């Protein structure tokens, strides 16, 4: 299962990557380019679905589970690929009949450079349809396992991982960050100035130094800064939302000072 929106420049390689390994379902957010045509050329099934701005919400997952005919799902995106060794290991885990979930780590390429373990995330990306519960799921979360830990296969993160090819420029990311933080701020509580500074400092130390982003040079540095910027914008929007700081309210407060200035002129 691959999520798409106007992915004509990337989808062909993803289709070539997975063809022969699984049935391919393209969950398409009503693309206006050739994404659908390319997918069907490679024998993929295209399922049009207008999402709510993100794709791990309960309604979307329920629709997908109804559409998928196989017992297992691989949850993928058009900016990701898997090498042969990782694909083979996933199939081996499924064929063993020991597991209901295969947990994979995803590692990032930023500006075309491998960023090692910086912002690498582990998720239950391959699963039987009943093994994950997405009810009341939040953005950037990935459901809850409904099976015991013994039925989750954690693949070796040094050998097997999803390759995530980030192609966004700073300009594109500004729009993406704006959209995601709008959604996330609704369910986030501002934790205070000190906690924000502490979280950002810890994030820089962990991702840039410990996780090896520095090895990727400027690409690694900018990846870390971009993710820290996301946290800053989220904090600002959360503060604004919970304190009712709309443009109108801010202008009302500014007008008090403006009137004070004018009163001193008369």
PDB file of N, CA, C and O in Angstrom, residues 161-187:
ATOM      1  N   UNK A 161      16.294  -1.662   6.668  1.00  0.00           N
ATOM      2  CA  UNK A 161      15.566  -0.429   6.974  1.00  0.00           C
ATOM      3  C   UNK A 161      14.942   0.167   5.717  1.00  0.00           C
ATOM      4  O   UNK A 161      15.352  -0.125   4.588  1.00  0.00           O
ATOM      5  N   UNK A 162      13.923   0.965   5.943  1.00  0.00           N
ATOM      6  CA  UNK A 162      13.280   1.733   4.879  1.00  0.00           C
ATOM      7  C   UNK A 162      14.168   2.921   4.552  1.00  0.00           C
ATOM      8  O   UNK A 162      14.627   3.629   5.452  1.00  0.00           O
ATOM      9  N   UNK A 163      14.400   3.135   3.278  1.00  0.00           N
ATOM     10  CA  UNK A 163      15.168   4.307   2.843  1.00  0.00           C
ATOM     11  C   UNK A 163      14.193   5.424   2.476  1.00  0.00           C
ATOM     12  O   UNK A 163      13.387   5.268   1.564  1.00  0.00           O
ATOM     13  N   UNK A 164      14.291   6.528   3.199  1.00  0.00           N
ATOM     14  CA  UNK A 164      13.372   7.652   3.036  1.00  0.00           C
ATOM     15  C   UNK A 164      14.085   8.777   2.306  1.00  0.00           C
ATOM     16  O   UNK A 164      14.995   9.402   2.849  1.00  0.00           O
ATOM     17  N   UNK A 165      13.657   9.050   1.071  1.00  0.00           N
ATOM     18  CA  UNK A 165      14.329  10.036   0.224  1.00  0.00           C
ATOM     19  C   UNK A 165      13.578  11.368   0.278  1.00  0.00           C
ATOM     20  O   UNK A 165      12.615  11.582  -0.458  1.00  0.00           O
ATOM     21  N   UNK A 166      14.027  12.249   1.158  1.00  0.00           N
ATOM     22  CA  UNK A 166      13.390  13.561   1.301  1.00  0.00           C
ATOM     23  C   UNK A 166      13.862  14.458   0.163  1.00  0.00           C
ATOM     24  O   UNK A 166      15.052  14.715   0.017  1.00  0.00           O
ATOM     25  N   UNK A 167      12.917  14.934  -0.638  1.00  0.00           N
ATOM     26  CA  UNK A 167      13.298  15.771  -1.782  1.00  0.00           C
ATOM     27  C   UNK A 167      12.812  17.202  -1.648  1.00  0.00           C
ATOM     28  O   UNK A 167      13.019  18.026  -2.538  1.00  0.00           O
ATOM     29  N   UNK A 168      12.173  17.519  -0.535  1.00  0.00           N
ATOM     30  CA  UNK A 168      11.637  18.867  -0.354  1.00  0.00           C
ATOM     31  C   UNK A 168      12.739  19.906  -0.184  1.00  0.00           C
ATOM     32  O   UNK A 168      13.736  19.662   0.493  1.00  0.00           O
ATOM     33  N   UNK A 169      12.528  21.056  -0.780  1.00  0.00           N
ATOM     34  CA  UNK A 169      13.379  22.210  -0.515  1.00  0.00           C
ATOM     35  C   UNK A 169      12.806  22.956   0.695  1.00  0.00           C
ATOM     36  O   UNK A 169      11.708  22.649   1.171  1.00  0.00           O
ATOM     37  N   UNK A 170      13.541  23.953   1.165  1.00  0.00           N
ATOM     38  CA  UNK A 170      13.071  24.729   2.309  1.00  0.00           C
ATOM     39  C   UNK A 170      11.718  25.369   2.024  1.00  0.00           C
ATOM     40  O   UNK A 170      10.825  25.383   2.882  1.00  0.00           O
ATOM     41  N   UNK A 171      11.529  25.867   0.823  1.00  0.00           N
ATOM     42  CA  UNK A 171      10.265  26.538   0.464  1.00  0.00           C
ATOM     43  C   UNK A 171       9.088  25.569   0.555  1.00  0.00           C
ATOM     44  O   UNK A 171       8.026  25.897   1.083  1.00  0.00           O
ATOM     45  N   UNK A 172       9.289  24.349   0.046  1.00  0.00           N
ATOM     46  CA  UNK A 172       8.222  23.351   0.099  1.00  0.00           C
ATOM     47  C   UNK A 172       7.948  22.946   1.538  1.00  0.00           C
ATOM     48  O   UNK A 172       6.793  22.774   1.949  1.00  0.00           O
ATOM     49  N   UNK A 173       9.017  22.808   2.323  1.00  0.00           N
ATOM     50  CA  UNK A 173       8.841  22.394   3.712  1.00  0.00           C
ATOM     51  C   UNK A 173       8.057  23.403   4.525  1.00  0.00           C
ATOM     52  O   UNK A 173       7.328  23.037   5.457  1.00  0.00           O
ATOM     53  N   UNK A 174       8.186  24.689   4.205  1.00  0.00           N
ATOM     54  CA  UNK A 174       7.428  25.704   4.944  1.00  0.00           C
ATOM     55  C   UNK A 174       5.928  25.436   4.859  1.00  0.00           C
ATOM     56  O   UNK A 174       5.210  25.532   5.844  1.00  0.00           O
ATOM     57  N   UNK A 175       5.465  25.072   3.654  1.00  0.00           N
ATOM     58  CA  UNK A 175       4.044  24.772   3.474  1.00  0.00           C
ATOM     59  C   UNK A 175       3.656  23.496   4.219  1.00  0.00           C
ATOM     60  O   UNK A 175       2.588  23.418   4.832  1.00  0.00           O
ATOM     61  N   UNK A 176       4.536  22.477   4.177  1.00  0.00           N
ATOM     62  CA  UNK A 176       4.259  21.208   4.849  1.00  0.00           C
ATOM     63  C   UNK A 176       4.199  21.399   6.362  1.00  0.00           C
ATOM     64  O   UNK A 176       3.292  20.900   7.040  1.00  0.00           O
ATOM     65  N   UNK A 177       5.183  22.125   6.900  1.00  0.00           N
ATOM     66  CA  UNK A 177       5.211  22.386   8.336  1.00  0.00           C
ATOM     67  C   UNK A 177       3.968  23.165   8.767  1.00  0.00           C
ATOM     68  O   UNK A 177       3.367  22.867   9.806  1.00  0.00           O
ATOM     69  N   UNK A 178       3.580  24.149   7.968  1.00  0.00           N
ATOM     70  CA  UNK A 178       2.403  24.950   8.291  1.00  0.00           C
ATOM     71  C   UNK A 178       1.158  24.072   8.377  1.00  0.00           C
ATOM     72  O   UNK A 178       0.351  24.194   9.318  1.00  0.00           O
ATOM     73  N   UNK A 179       1.016  23.142   7.427  1.00  0.00           N
ATOM     74  CA  UNK A 179      -0.167  22.278   7.394  1.00  0.00           C
ATOM     75  C   UNK A 179      -0.192  21.307   8.568  1.00  0.00           C
ATOM     76  O   UNK A 179      -1.209  21.164   9.254  1.00  0.00           O
ATOM     77  N   UNK A 180       0.938  20.645   8.825  1.00  0.00           N
ATOM     78  CA  UNK A 180       0.977  19.645   9.892  1.00  0.00           C
ATOM     79  C   UNK A 180       0.847  20.268  11.282  1.00  0.00           C
ATOM     80  O   UNK A 180       0.183  19.722  12.158  1.00  0.00           O
ATOM     81  N   UNK A 181       1.494  21.413  11.483  1.00  0.00           N
ATOM     82  CA  UNK A 181       1.415  22.030  12.807  1.00  0.00           C
ATOM     83  C   UNK A 181       0.014  22.572  13.093  1.00  0.00           C
ATOM     84  O   UNK A 181      -0.402  22.625  14.253  1.00  0.00           O
ATOM     85  N   UNK A 182      -0.726  22.966  12.060  1.00  0.00           N
ATOM     86  CA  UNK A 182      -2.120  23.360  12.256  1.00  0.00           C
ATOM     87  C   UNK A 182      -2.914  22.210  12.870  1.00  0.00           C
ATOM     88  O   UNK A 182      -3.706  22.396  13.801  1.00  0.00           O
ATOM     89  N   UNK A 183      -2.690  21.011  12.329  1.00  0.00           N
ATOM     90  CA  UNK A 183      -3.420  19.826  12.808  1.00  0.00           C
ATOM     91  C   UNK A 183      -2.955  19.435  14.204  1.00  0.00           C
ATOM     92  O   UNK A 183      -3.762  19.186  15.110  1.00  0.00           O
ATOM     93  N   UNK A 184      -1.634  19.407  14.405  1.00  0.00           N
ATOM     94  CA  UNK A 184      -1.078  18.909  15.663  1.00  0.00           C
ATOM     95  C   UNK A 184      -1.341  19.852  16.831  1.00  0.00           C
ATOM     96  O   UNK A 184      -1.513  19.408  17.974  1.00  0.00           O
ATOM     97  N   UNK A 185      -1.384  21.157  16.562  1.00  0.00           N
ATOM     98  CA  UNK A 185      -1.578  22.134  17.642  1.00  0.00           C
ATOM     99  C   UNK A 185      -2.918  21.953  18.340  1.00  0.00           C
ATOM    100  O   UNK A 185      -3.060  22.282  19.519  1.00  0.00           O
ATOM    101  N   UNK A 186      -3.908  21.409  17.619  1.00  0.00           N
ATOM    102  CA  UNK A 186      -5.234  21.203  18.195  1.00  0.00           C
ATOM    103  C   UNK A 186      -5.190  20.271  19.406  1.00  0.00           C
ATOM    104  O   UNK A 186      -6.021  20.379  20.309  1.00  0.00           O
ATOM    105  N   UNK A 187      -4.227  19.332  19.401  1.00  0.00           N
ATOM    106  CA  UNK A 187      -4.184  18.323  20.463  1.00  0.00           C
ATOM    107  C   UNK A 187      -2.888  18.378  21.271  1.00  0.00           C
ATOM    108  O   UNK A 187      -2.497  17.406  21.894  1.00  0.00           O
TER     109      UNK A 187
END
